C-alpha atoms as a printed R data frame, in Angstrom:
    type eleno elety resid chain resno       x       y       z
1   ATOM     1    CA   MET     A     1   0.000   0.000   0.000
2   ATOM     2    CA   GLY     A     2   0.948   3.650  -0.237
3   ATOM     3    CA   PRO     A     3   1.236   5.992  -3.254
4   ATOM     4    CA   LEU     A     4   4.806   4.816  -3.994
5   ATOM     5    CA   ALA     A     5   3.999   1.094  -3.909
6   ATOM     6    CA   GLY     A     6   5.912  -0.639  -6.688
7   ATOM     7    CA   ILE     A     7   8.787   1.879  -6.676
8   ATOM     8    CA   ARG     A     8  12.156   0.313  -5.822
9   ATOM     9    CA   ILE     A     9  14.979   2.316  -4.258
10  ATOM    10    CA   VAL     A    10  18.544   1.271  -3.474
11  ATOM    11    CA   GLU     A    11  19.893   3.234  -0.503
12  ATOM    12    CA   ILE     A    12  23.659   3.302  -0.066
13  ATOM    13    CA   ALA     A    13  23.998   3.644   3.701
14  ATOM    14    CA   GLY     A    14  24.918   7.061   5.065
15  ATOM    15    CA   ILE     A    15  24.002   9.303   7.968
16  ATOM    16    CA   GLY     A    16  21.481  12.070   8.638
17  ATOM    17    CA   PRO     A    17  19.476  13.362   5.690
18  ATOM    18    CA   GLY     A    18  20.033  10.369   3.383
19  ATOM    19    CA   PRO     A    19  18.458   7.804   5.728
20  ATOM    20    CA   MET     A    20  15.664  10.249   6.547
21  ATOM    21    CA   ALA     A    21  14.887  10.613   2.841
22  ATOM    22    CA   ALA     A    22  14.861   6.831   2.483
23  ATOM    23    CA   MET     A    23  12.511   6.571   5.465
24  ATOM    24    CA   LEU     A    24  10.102   9.061   3.893
25  ATOM    25    CA   LEU     A    25  10.041   7.120   0.619
26  ATOM    26    CA   ALA     A    26   9.562   3.825   2.482
27  ATOM    27    CA   ASP     A    27   6.802   5.375   4.602
28  ATOM    28    CA   MET     A    28   4.934   6.094   1.362
29  ATOM    29    CA   GLY     A    29   5.138   2.492   0.216
30  ATOM    30    CA   ALA     A    30   8.370   2.370  -1.789
31  ATOM    31    CA   THR     A    31  10.476  -0.781  -1.425
32  ATOM    32    CA   VAL     A    32  13.818   0.491  -0.155
33  ATOM    33    CA   LEU     A    33  16.845  -1.779   0.204
34  ATOM    34    CA   ARG     A    34  19.561  -0.335   2.399
35  ATOM    35    CA   VAL     A    35  23.075  -1.358   1.381
36  ATOM    36    CA   THR     A    36  25.306  -1.109   4.447
37  ATOM    37    CA   ARG     A    37  29.014  -1.784   4.704
38  ATOM    38    CA   VAL     A    38  30.029  -5.146   6.148
39  ATOM    39    CA   GLU     A    39  31.676  -3.387   9.106
40  ATOM    40    CA   ASP     A    40  28.711  -1.041   9.680
41  ATOM    41    CA   ASN     A    41  27.357  -0.970  13.235
42  ATOM    42    CA   GLY     A    42  24.774   1.684  12.466
43  ATOM    43    CA   PRO     A    43  25.086   5.311  11.377
44  ATOM    44    CA   GLY     A    44  25.488   8.431  13.435
45  ATOM    45    CA   LEU     A    45  25.123   8.393  17.212
46  ATOM    46    CA   PRO     A    46  25.372   4.817  18.549
47  ATOM    47    CA   LYS     A    47  22.015   3.475  19.723
48  ATOM    48    CA   PRO     A    48  20.102   0.175  19.830
49  ATOM    49    CA   PRO     A    49  18.537  -0.529  16.399
50  ATOM    50    CA   GLU     A    50  14.958  -0.233  17.649
51  ATOM    51    CA   PHE     A    51  15.527   3.425  18.513
52  ATOM    52    CA   ASP     A    52  17.137   4.334  15.166
53  ATOM    53    CA   LEU     A    53  13.756   5.435  13.851
54  ATOM    54    CA   VAL     A    54  14.916   6.826  10.496
55  ATOM    55    CA   MET     A    55  15.928   3.238   9.612
56  ATOM    56    CA   ARG     A    56  12.374   1.947   9.827
57  ATOM    57    CA   GLY     A    57  10.387   0.442   6.989
58  ATOM    58    CA   ARG     A    58  13.123  -1.293   5.014
59  ATOM    59    CA   LYS     A    59  15.403  -4.301   4.807
60  ATOM    60    CA   SER     A    60  19.178  -4.144   4.556
61  ATOM    61    CA   VAL     A    61  22.112  -6.132   3.267
62  ATOM    62    CA   ALA     A    62  25.741  -5.786   4.382
63  ATOM    63    CA   VAL     A    63  28.074  -5.526   1.365
64  ATOM    64    CA   ASP     A    64  31.846  -5.180   1.060
65  ATOM    65    CA   LEU     A    65  31.998  -2.117  -1.204
66  ATOM    66    CA   LYS     A    66  35.743  -2.598  -1.627
67  ATOM    67    CA   SER     A    67  35.355  -5.972  -3.322
68  ATOM    68    CA   PRO     A    68  34.610  -6.390  -7.057
69  ATOM    69    CA   GLU     A    69  31.915  -8.946  -6.212
70  ATOM    70    CA   GLY     A    70  30.244  -6.529  -3.799
71  ATOM    71    CA   ILE     A    71  30.227  -3.726  -6.369
72  ATOM    72    CA   ALA     A    72  28.894  -6.119  -9.013
73  ATOM    73    CA   LEU     A    73  26.025  -7.011  -6.657
74  ATOM    74    CA   VAL     A    74  25.173  -3.339  -6.115
75  ATOM    75    CA   LEU     A    75  25.114  -2.793  -9.894
76  ATOM    76    CA   ASP     A    76  22.804  -5.790 -10.248
77  ATOM    77    CA   LEU     A    77  20.458  -4.221  -7.698
78  ATOM    78    CA   ILE     A    78  20.673  -0.853  -9.459
79  ATOM    79    CA   GLU     A    79  19.588  -2.545 -12.676
80  ATOM    80    CA   LYS     A    80  16.351  -3.586 -10.925
81  ATOM    81    CA   ALA     A    81  15.727  -0.227  -9.190
82  ATOM    82    CA   ASP     A    82  13.818   2.944 -10.022
83  ATOM    83    CA   GLY     A    83  16.032   5.138  -7.870
84  ATOM    84    CA   LEU     A    84  19.170   5.287  -5.761
85  ATOM    85    CA   ILE     A    85  20.138   7.395  -2.753
86  ATOM    86    CA   GLU     A    86  23.729   8.114  -1.721
87  ATOM    87    CA   GLY     A    87  25.145  10.674   0.672
88  ATOM    88    CA   PHE     A    88  28.914  10.498   0.250
89  ATOM    89    CA   ARG     A    89  31.268  13.353  -0.551
90  ATOM    90    CA   PRO     A    90  31.377  14.153  -4.276
91  ATOM    91    CA   GLY     A    91  33.383  11.618  -6.239
92  ATOM    92    CA   THR     A    92  33.158   8.778  -3.719
93  ATOM    93    CA   THR     A    93  30.686   6.559  -5.567
94  ATOM    94    CA   GLU     A    94  32.607   7.188  -8.785
95  ATOM    95    CA   ARG     A    95  35.727   5.800  -7.116
96  ATOM    96    CA   LEU     A    96  33.763   2.807  -5.866
97  ATOM    97    CA   GLY     A    97  32.475   2.093  -9.372
98  ATOM    98    CA   ILE     A    98  28.809   2.856  -8.710
99  ATOM    99    CA   GLY     A    99  28.713   6.521  -9.753
100 ATOM   100    CA   PRO     A   100  25.964   8.018 -11.928
101 ATOM   101    CA   ASP     A   101  27.660   7.166 -15.235
102 ATOM   102    CA   GLU     A   102  28.099   3.493 -14.353
103 ATOM   103    CA   ALA     A   103  24.638   3.275 -12.791
104 ATOM   104    CA   LEU     A   104  22.834   4.889 -15.728
105 ATOM   105    CA   LYS     A   105  24.659   2.619 -18.173
106 ATOM   106    CA   ARG     A   106  23.170  -0.347 -16.343
107 ATOM   107    CA   ASN     A   107  19.759   1.287 -15.916
108 ATOM   108    CA   PRO     A   108  19.005   4.280 -18.197
109 ATOM   109    CA   ARG     A   109  15.726   4.979 -16.345
110 ATOM   110    CA   LEU     A   110  17.401   5.259 -12.936
111 ATOM   111    CA   VAL     A   111  16.933   8.376 -10.803
112 ATOM   112    CA   TYR     A   112  20.258   8.839  -9.006
113 ATOM   113    CA   GLY     A   113  19.727  10.907  -5.852
114 ATOM   114    CA   ARG     A   114  22.793  12.547  -4.317
115 ATOM   115    CA   MET     A   115  22.590  14.090  -0.841
116 ATOM   116    CA   THR     A   116  25.355  16.436   0.311
117 ATOM   117    CA   GLY     A   117  25.784  19.500   2.475
118 ATOM   118    CA   PHE     A   118  27.444  21.845  -0.002
119 ATOM   119    CA   GLY     A   119  26.508  20.223  -3.334
120 ATOM   120    CA   GLN     A   120  28.384  18.382  -6.064
121 ATOM   121    CA   GLU     A   121  30.526  21.346  -7.093
122 ATOM   122    CA   GLY     A   122  31.745  24.676  -5.707
123 ATOM   123    CA   PRO     A   123  34.640  25.708  -3.441
124 ATOM   124    CA   LEU     A   124  33.234  23.848  -0.412
125 ATOM   125    CA   ALA     A   125  31.867  20.788  -2.232
126 ATOM   126    CA   LYS     A   126  34.358  18.302  -0.767
127 ATOM   127    CA   VAL     A   127  34.695  19.876   2.687
128 ATOM   128    CA   ALA     A   128  33.355  18.116   5.794
129 ATOM   129    CA   GLY     A   129  30.521  19.785   7.673
130 ATOM   130    CA   HIS     A   130  27.307  19.323   9.596
131 ATOM   131    CA   ASP     A   131  23.876  20.922   9.695
132 ATOM   132    CA   ILE     A   132  25.014  23.970  11.672
133 ATOM   133    CA   ASN     A   133  27.737  24.732   9.102
134 ATOM   134    CA   TYR     A   134  25.464  24.309   6.104
135 ATOM   135    CA   ILE     A   135  22.717  26.604   7.411
136 ATOM   136    CA   ALA     A   136  25.357  29.107   8.571
137 ATOM   137    CA   ILE     A   137  26.209  30.189   5.001
138 ATOM   138    CA   THR     A   138  22.557  30.500   3.939
139 ATOM   139    CA   GLY     A   139  21.555  33.382   6.206
140 ATOM   140    CA   ALA     A   140  19.199  31.121   8.162
141 ATOM   141    CA   LEU     A   141  21.331  30.491  11.252
142 ATOM   142    CA   HIS     A   142  22.139  34.198  11.574
143 ATOM   143    CA   ALA     A   143  18.400  34.938  11.709
144 ATOM   144    CA   ILE     A   144  17.580  32.591  14.607
145 ATOM   145    CA   GLY     A   145  18.174  33.544  18.236
146 ATOM   146    CA   GLU     A   146  17.155  35.918  20.995
147 ATOM   147    CA   ALA     A   147  17.660  39.667  20.800
148 ATOM   148    CA   GLY     A   148  21.166  40.532  21.950
149 ATOM   149    CA   GLY     A   149  22.257  36.906  21.876
150 ATOM   150    CA   GLY     A   150  24.077  34.699  19.415
151 ATOM   151    CA   PRO     A   151  22.640  32.453  16.710
152 ATOM   152    CA   VAL     A   152  20.875  29.318  17.962
153 ATOM   153    CA   PRO     A   153  20.715  26.166  15.788
154 ATOM   154    CA   PRO     A   154  17.149  24.776  15.542
155 ATOM   155    CA   ILE     A   155  18.518  21.303  16.353
156 ATOM   156    CA   ASN     A   156  19.133  19.694  12.949
157 ATOM   157    CA   LEU     A   157  15.620  20.084  11.581
158 ATOM   158    CA   LEU     A   158  16.215  23.028   9.267
159 ATOM   159    CA   GLY     A   159  19.309  21.876   7.392
160 ATOM   160    CA   ASP     A   160  19.553  18.090   7.481
161 ATOM   161    CA   PHE     A   161  15.887  17.236   7.274
162 ATOM   162    CA   ALA     A   162  14.003  20.211   5.782
163 ATOM   163    CA   GLY     A   163  16.655  21.618   3.458
164 ATOM   164    CA   GLY     A   164  18.181  18.190   2.858
165 ATOM   165    CA   SER     A   165  15.897  15.152   3.119
166 ATOM   166    CA   LEU     A   166  12.693  16.810   1.955
167 ATOM   167    CA   TYR     A   167  14.359  18.414  -1.059
168 ATOM   168    CA   LEU     A   168  16.034  15.140  -2.018
169 ATOM   169    CA   VAL     A   169  12.695  13.321  -1.852
170 ATOM   170    CA   PHE     A   170  10.947  16.117  -3.776
171 ATOM   171    CA   GLY     A   171  13.657  16.068  -6.430
172 ATOM   172    CA   MET     A   172  13.595  12.295  -6.765
173 ATOM   173    CA   VAL     A   173   9.808  12.104  -7.049
174 ATOM   174    CA   CYS     A   174   9.924  14.871  -9.692
175 ATOM   175    CA   ALA     A   175  12.579  12.932 -11.627
176 ATOM   176    CA   LEU     A   176  10.655   9.660 -11.267
177 ATOM   177    CA   LEU     A   177   7.574  11.314 -12.756
178 ATOM   178    CA   GLU     A   178   9.637  12.737 -15.609
179 ATOM   179    CA   ALA     A   179  11.242   9.351 -16.265
180 ATOM   180    CA   GLN     A   180   7.797   7.836 -16.759
181 ATOM   181    CA   ARG     A   181   7.270  10.269 -19.654
182 ATOM   182    CA   SER     A   182  10.753  10.313 -21.175
183 ATOM   183    CA   GLY     A   183  12.037   6.858 -20.324
184 ATOM   184    CA   GLN     A   184  15.262   8.488 -19.159
185 ATOM   185    CA   GLY     A   185  16.718   8.772 -15.683
186 ATOM   186    CA   GLN     A   186  18.978  11.493 -14.349
187 ATOM   187    CA   MET     A   187  21.060  12.615 -11.400
188 ATOM   188    CA   VAL     A   188  19.460  14.713  -8.651
189 ATOM   189    CA   ASP     A   189  21.920  17.005  -6.840
190 ATOM   190    CA   ALA     A   190  20.268  17.782  -3.486
191 ATOM   191    CA   ALA     A   191  22.432  20.083  -1.356
192 ATOM   192    CA   ILE     A   192  21.420  21.163   2.133
193 ATOM   193    CA   VAL     A   193  22.605  24.703   1.417
194 ATOM   194    CA   ASP     A   194  20.382  24.910  -1.673
195 ATOM   195    CA   GLY     A   195  17.328  23.563   0.103
196 ATOM   196    CA   THR     A   196  17.782  25.836   3.123
197 ATOM   197    CA   ILE     A   197  18.180  28.894   0.910
198 ATOM   198    CA   SER     A   198  14.976  27.880  -0.880
199 ATOM   199    CA   LEU     A   199  13.169  27.608   2.456
200 ATOM   200    CA   MET     A   200  14.274  31.158   3.263
201 ATOM   201    CA   ALA     A   201  12.476  32.621   0.212
202 ATOM   202    CA   MET     A   202   9.768  34.441   2.190
203 ATOM   203    CA   ILE     A   203  12.213  35.863   4.726
204 ATOM   204    CA   TYR     A   204  14.568  37.081   1.994
205 ATOM   205    CA   GLY     A   205  11.563  38.744   0.368
206 ATOM   206    CA   LEU     A   206  10.568  40.458   3.603
207 ATOM   207    CA   HIS     A   207  14.143  41.645   4.102
208 ATOM   208    CA   ALA     A   208  14.307  43.039   0.560
209 ATOM   209    CA   ALA     A   209  11.071  44.921   1.238
210 ATOM   210    CA   GLY     A   210  12.494  46.429   4.433
211 ATOM   211    CA   MET     A   211  10.144  44.352   6.574
212 ATOM   212    CA   HIS     A   212  12.660  42.033   8.260
213 ATOM   213    CA   SER     A   213  15.655  43.360  10.168
214 ATOM   214    CA   LEU     A   214  18.999  41.575  10.185
215 ATOM   215    CA   LYS     A   215  19.007  41.928  13.980
216 ATOM   216    CA   ARG     A   216  17.825  38.793  15.741
217 ATOM   217    CA   GLY     A   217  14.757  38.949  17.932
218 ATOM   218    CA   GLU     A   218  13.423  42.192  16.444
219 ATOM   219    CA   ASN     A   219  11.017  40.838  13.849
220 ATOM   220    CA   LEU     A   220   7.467  39.557  13.778
221 ATOM   221    CA   LEU     A   221   8.317  35.870  13.429
222 ATOM   222    CA   ASP     A   222  11.605  35.589  15.348
223 ATOM   223    CA   GLY     A   223  10.532  36.541  18.863
224 ATOM   224    CA   GLY     A   224  10.542  40.293  18.354
225 ATOM   225    CA   SER     A   225   6.754  40.617  18.569
226 ATOM   226    CA   ALA     A   226   4.749  40.465  21.785
227 ATOM   227    CA   ILE     A   227   1.911  38.616  20.054
228 ATOM   228    CA   TYR     A   228   4.064  35.954  18.364
229 ATOM   229    CA   ALA     A   229   5.901  34.482  21.313
230 ATOM   230    CA   SER     A   230   5.987  31.969  24.148
231 ATOM   231    CA   TYR     A   231   5.132  32.925  27.730
232 ATOM   232    CA   LYS     A   232   5.863  31.303  31.084
233 ATOM   233    CA   CYS     A   233   2.917  30.206  33.219
234 ATOM   234    CA   ALA     A   234   2.438  29.943  36.990
235 ATOM   235    CA   ASP     A   235   3.646  26.337  37.017
236 ATOM   236    CA   GLY     A   236   6.820  27.066  35.051
237 ATOM   237    CA   GLU     A   237   5.437  25.582  31.811
238 ATOM   238    CA   TYR     A   238   5.027  27.615  28.627
239 ATOM   239    CA   VAL     A   239   2.288  28.507  26.161
240 ATOM   240    CA   SER     A   240   2.547  29.926  22.653
241 ATOM   241    CA   ILE     A   241   0.478  32.648  21.033
242 ATOM   242    CA   GLY     A   242   0.440  33.961  17.467
243 ATOM   243    CA   PRO     A   243  -2.640  36.129  16.811
244 ATOM   244    CA   ILE     A   244  -1.091  38.248  14.068
245 ATOM   245    CA   GLU     A   245  -4.463  39.206  12.582
246 ATOM   246    CA   PRO     A   246  -6.444  41.875  14.530
247 ATOM   247    CA   LYS     A   247  -9.596  39.746  14.778
248 ATOM   248    CA   PHE     A   248  -7.663  36.900  16.409
249 ATOM   249    CA   ARG     A   249  -5.766  39.282  18.666
250 ATOM   250    CA   LYS     A   250  -9.068  40.700  19.877
251 ATOM   251    CA   ILE     A   251 -10.238  37.212  20.867
252 ATOM   252    CA   LEU     A   252  -7.039  36.528  22.812
253 ATOM   253    CA   PHE     A   253  -7.057  39.761  24.780
254 ATOM   254    CA   GLU     A   254 -10.766  39.638  25.562
255 ATOM   255    CA   ARG     A   255 -10.630  36.056  26.823
256 ATOM   256    CA   MET     A   256  -7.613  36.952  28.945
257 ATOM   257    CA   GLY     A   257  -9.446  39.929  30.395
258 ATOM   258    CA   LEU     A   258  -7.013  42.446  28.878
259 ATOM   259    CA   GLU     A   259  -7.650  45.637  26.982
260 ATOM   260    CA   PRO     A   260  -6.999  44.914  23.268
261 ATOM   261    CA   THR     A   261  -4.096  46.763  21.659
262 ATOM   262    CA   MET     A   262  -2.329  46.815  18.310
263 ATOM   263    CA   ASP     A   263   1.006  47.522  19.966
264 ATOM   264    CA   ASP     A   264   3.476  44.636  19.624
265 ATOM   265    CA   GLY     A   265   6.284  46.140  21.666
266 ATOM   266    CA   PRO     A   266   7.821  45.674  25.138
267 ATOM   267    CA   GLU     A   267   4.889  47.199  27.013
268 ATOM   268    CA   THR     A   268   2.429  44.692  25.549
269 ATOM   269    CA   ALA     A   269   4.909  41.862  26.096
270 ATOM   270    CA   ALA     A   270   5.164  42.834  29.770
271 ATOM   271    CA   ARG     A   271   1.371  42.908  30.140
272 ATOM   272    CA   LEU     A   272   1.025  39.482  28.550
273 ATOM   273    CA   ALA     A   273   3.879  38.018  30.587
274 ATOM   274    CA   ALA     A   274   2.328  39.236  33.824
275 ATOM   275    CA   ALA     A   275  -1.081  37.869  32.855
276 ATOM   276    CA   PHE     A   276   0.196  34.438  31.821
277 ATOM   277    CA   ARG     A   277   2.049  34.080  35.127
278 ATOM   278    CA   THR     A   278  -1.279  34.164  36.988
279 ATOM   279    CA   ARG     A   279  -2.443  30.721  35.824
280 ATOM   280    CA   THR     A   280  -0.990  27.316  35.075
281 ATOM   281    CA   ARG     A   281  -0.539  26.037  31.551
282 ATOM   282    CA   ASP     A   282  -3.498  23.667  31.933
283 ATOM   283    CA   GLN     A   283  -5.706  26.498  33.148
284 ATOM   284    CA   TRP     A   284  -4.791  28.597  30.113
285 ATOM   285    CA   CYS     A   285  -5.561  25.607  27.901
286 ATOM   286    CA   GLU     A   286  -9.029  25.365  29.427
287 ATOM   287    CA   LEU     A   287  -9.623  29.028  28.634
288 ATOM   288    CA   LEU     A   288  -7.946  29.430  25.235
289 ATOM   289    CA   GLU     A   289  -7.359  26.103  23.503
290 ATOM   290    CA   GLY     A   290  -9.874  25.421  20.753
291 ATOM   291    CA   THR     A   291 -10.593  29.117  20.177
292 ATOM   292    CA   ASP     A   292  -9.346  31.404  17.400
293 ATOM   293    CA   ALA     A   293  -6.904  33.077  19.793
294 ATOM   294    CA   CYS     A   294  -4.037  31.324  17.965
295 ATOM   295    CA   PHE     A   295  -2.958  29.576  21.133
296 ATOM   296    CA   ALA     A   296  -1.280  26.255  21.927
297 ATOM   297    CA   PRO     A   297   0.565  24.806  24.901
298 ATOM   298    CA   VAL     A   298   4.307  24.246  24.479
299 ATOM   299    CA   LEU     A   299   4.614  20.492  24.930
300 ATOM   300    CA   SER     A   300   7.688  18.360  25.469
301 ATOM   301    CA   MET     A   301   8.361  15.282  23.332
302 ATOM   302    CA   ALA     A   302   7.174  13.218  26.283
303 ATOM   303    CA   GLU     A   303   3.848  15.075  26.319
304 ATOM   304    CA   ALA     A   304   3.106  15.580  22.613
305 ATOM   305    CA   PRO     A   305   1.880  12.037  21.776
306 ATOM   306    CA   ALA     A   306  -0.853  12.271  24.427
307 ATOM   307    CA   HIS     A   307  -2.253  15.619  23.298
308 ATOM   308    CA   PRO     A   308  -5.939  15.083  22.350
309 ATOM   309    CA   HIS     A   309  -5.497  16.473  18.829
310 ATOM   310    CA   ASN     A   310  -2.425  14.349  18.091
311 ATOM   311    CA   ALA     A   311  -4.119  11.300  19.589
312 ATOM   312    CA   ALA     A   312  -7.307  11.839  17.565
313 ATOM   313    CA   ARG     A   313  -5.305  11.983  14.340
314 ATOM   314    CA   ASP     A   314  -3.019   9.068  15.259
315 ATOM   315    CA   ALA     A   315  -0.092  11.406  14.638
316 ATOM   316    CA   PHE     A   316   2.111   9.078  16.679
317 ATOM   317    CA   VAL     A   317   2.268   5.307  16.350
318 ATOM   318    CA   THR     A   318   3.906   2.543  18.345
319 ATOM   319    CA   ILE     A   319   6.167   0.202  16.366
320 ATOM   320    CA   GLY     A   320   8.202  -2.469  18.094
321 ATOM   321    CA   GLY     A   321   7.290  -0.942  21.444
322 ATOM   322    CA   VAL     A   322   8.676   2.488  20.517
323 ATOM   323    CA   VAL     A   323   6.411   5.546  20.223
324 ATOM   324    CA   GLN     A   324   7.309   7.493  17.087
325 ATOM   325    CA   PRO     A   325   5.924   9.875  14.445
326 ATOM   326    CA   ALA     A   326   3.406   8.343  12.045
327 ATOM   327    CA   PRO     A   327   4.006   8.524   8.281
328 ATOM   328    CA   ALA     A   328   3.000  11.854   6.765
329 ATOM   329    CA   PRO     A   329   1.273  13.218   4.750
330 ATOM   330    CA   ARG     A   330  -2.025  11.325   4.546
331 ATOM   331    CA   PHE     A   331  -3.846   9.966   1.516
332 ATOM   332    CA   SER     A   332  -7.556   9.301   1.018
333 ATOM   333    CA   ARG     A   333  -7.122   6.192  -1.145
334 ATOM   334    CA   THR     A   334  -3.555   4.854  -1.079
335 ATOM   335    CA   ARG     A   335  -2.970   4.883   2.649
336 ATOM   336    CA   PRO     A   336   0.458   3.393   3.486
337 ATOM   337    CA   ASP     A   337   0.819   0.407   5.770
338 ATOM   338    CA   LEU     A   338   2.425   0.922   9.167
339 ATOM   339    CA   PRO     A   339   6.235   0.858   8.762
340 ATOM   340    CA   THR     A   340   8.206  -2.104  10.031
341 ATOM   341    CA   ALA     A   341  10.563  -1.581  12.971
342 ATOM   342    CA   PRO     A   342  14.201  -0.618  12.320
343 ATOM   343    CA   GLU     A   343  16.599  -3.530  12.059
344 ATOM   344    CA   ALA     A   344  20.284  -4.017  12.750
345 ATOM   345    CA   PRO     A   345  22.453  -3.321   9.670
346 ATOM   346    CA   GLY     A   346  22.351  -6.255   7.276
347 ATOM   347    CA   ALA     A   347  19.971  -8.290   9.457
348 ATOM   348    CA   SER     A   348  17.623  -9.286   6.633
349 ATOM   349    CA   GLY     A   349  20.200  -9.626   3.863
350 ATOM   350    CA   ARG     A   350  19.232 -13.093   2.648
351 ATOM   351    CA   GLU     A   351  15.504 -12.304   2.538
352 ATOM   352    CA   ALA     A   352  16.051  -8.892   0.962
353 ATOM   353    CA   LEU     A   353  18.232 -10.220  -1.849
354 ATOM   354    CA   ALA     A   354  15.697 -12.951  -2.586
355 ATOM   355    CA   GLU     A   355  12.984 -10.312  -2.905
356 ATOM   356    CA   TRP     A   356  15.158  -8.421  -5.385
357 ATOM   357    CA   GLY     A   357  15.614 -11.511  -7.535
358 ATOM   358    CA   ILE     A   358  19.126 -12.581  -6.499
359 ATOM   359    CA   ASP     A   359  19.064 -16.391  -6.484
360 ATOM   360    CA   ALA     A   360  20.084 -18.425  -3.457
361 ATOM   361    CA   ALA     A   361  23.158 -19.946  -5.082
362 ATOM   362    CA   LYS     A   362  24.563 -16.530  -5.923
363 ATOM   363    CA   VAL     A   363  23.815 -15.282  -2.404
364 ATOM   364    CA   ALA     A   364  25.673 -18.265  -0.960
365 ATOM   365    CA   ALA     A   365  28.650 -17.633  -3.249
366 ATOM   366    CA   LEU     A   366  28.750 -13.954  -2.298
367 ATOM   367    CA   ALA     A   367  28.629 -14.836   1.389
368 ATOM   368    CA   GLY     A   368  31.348 -17.440   0.927
369 ATOM   369    CA   SER     A   369  33.665 -14.912  -0.739
370 ATOM   370    CA   GLY     A   370  33.032 -12.289   1.958
371 ATOM   371    CA   ALA     A   371  31.388  -9.901  -0.514
372 ATOM   372    CA   ILE     A   372  28.318  -9.871   1.724
373 ATOM   373    CA   SER     A   373  27.813 -10.611   5.399
374 ATOM   374    CA   LEU     A   374  24.806 -12.674   6.474
375 ATOM   375    CA   PRO     A   375  24.056 -12.654  10.233
376 ATOM   376    CA   ASP     A   376  22.619 -16.177  10.166
377 ATOM   377    CA   LEU     A   377  25.894 -17.557   8.787
378 ATOM   378    CA   GLN     A   378  27.851 -15.609  11.394
379 ATOM   379    CA   GLY     A   379  25.631 -17.046  14.090
380 ATOM   380    CA   ALA     A   380  26.180 -20.566  12.807
381 ATOM   381    CA   ALA     A   381  29.938 -20.052  12.887
């Protein structure tokens, strides 16, 4: 099930935005086979497999990418695939023998998705970096933080996952649609810097119009407005408000028992702060939640799954005993199945290769040569 059912993707194991992109495609029904390295113990921060949520929804096979037999296997899989995801530095897959030229020779319809921080070319293309570095050169990091303070990274949501994973998935789906018409595949160069700059389009427009200052914490949407902010309650918890429009602002102030005002400055912020400190977060929810006051409680990750709205929409699911975000977005007809739990790297290699049409004798020969690692054989040894 799912709108991408029938689409096959080979994922060359990486960290961060690449696996997240693969998860999103798998969530929508694509069959994704993750090719890990034989020595791979899992990407990124070490954790038990069941908590590596971006690895959910797909099988994996451990391959020695330094062996000719391992590379030949990957090319065989590419021949059967609609798309490929890789997140190495530019030139790495070319050196391995599975770069775009080699892959498209084997499969001219293949969509070859490349995920990097700085892109495939440019002065920084081959330089190491992480989310905070990528968003730093886009103008986005500079814009986030409190007035008078330094820039604050919005964890790694903006660069890795919004500017990176989502743009890679968007680009690959666009290319897959085009390939259905033309019969030709292509390479998709998804760079976190490019995606983050794209996400900043509205803010760059506001700045060009003189409506967004370069000073942090002085603008409508960055904490500089009294009516687009978070406030501390009597119990130490926080609530958020955002009634930008006058009609919504009027509702907020009237329900709080305050005189409405169009002033967004420090005086109004002080009035609101004093008022919010008089009640607990739950008490403010009773008064304001569900109205057009543009109000919501600020919930922790421990609290969010139990919120009535999230619960009613099944926005969180439990897979393998772990509470996690449900697949999104939603579809009226091709609703995806619940993802399978994440697995240890290479755990389902034999089954996965069988599903991709690699016969048992070849799998046994590959395992015997060390080109692939099968956990069941290791266990037997």
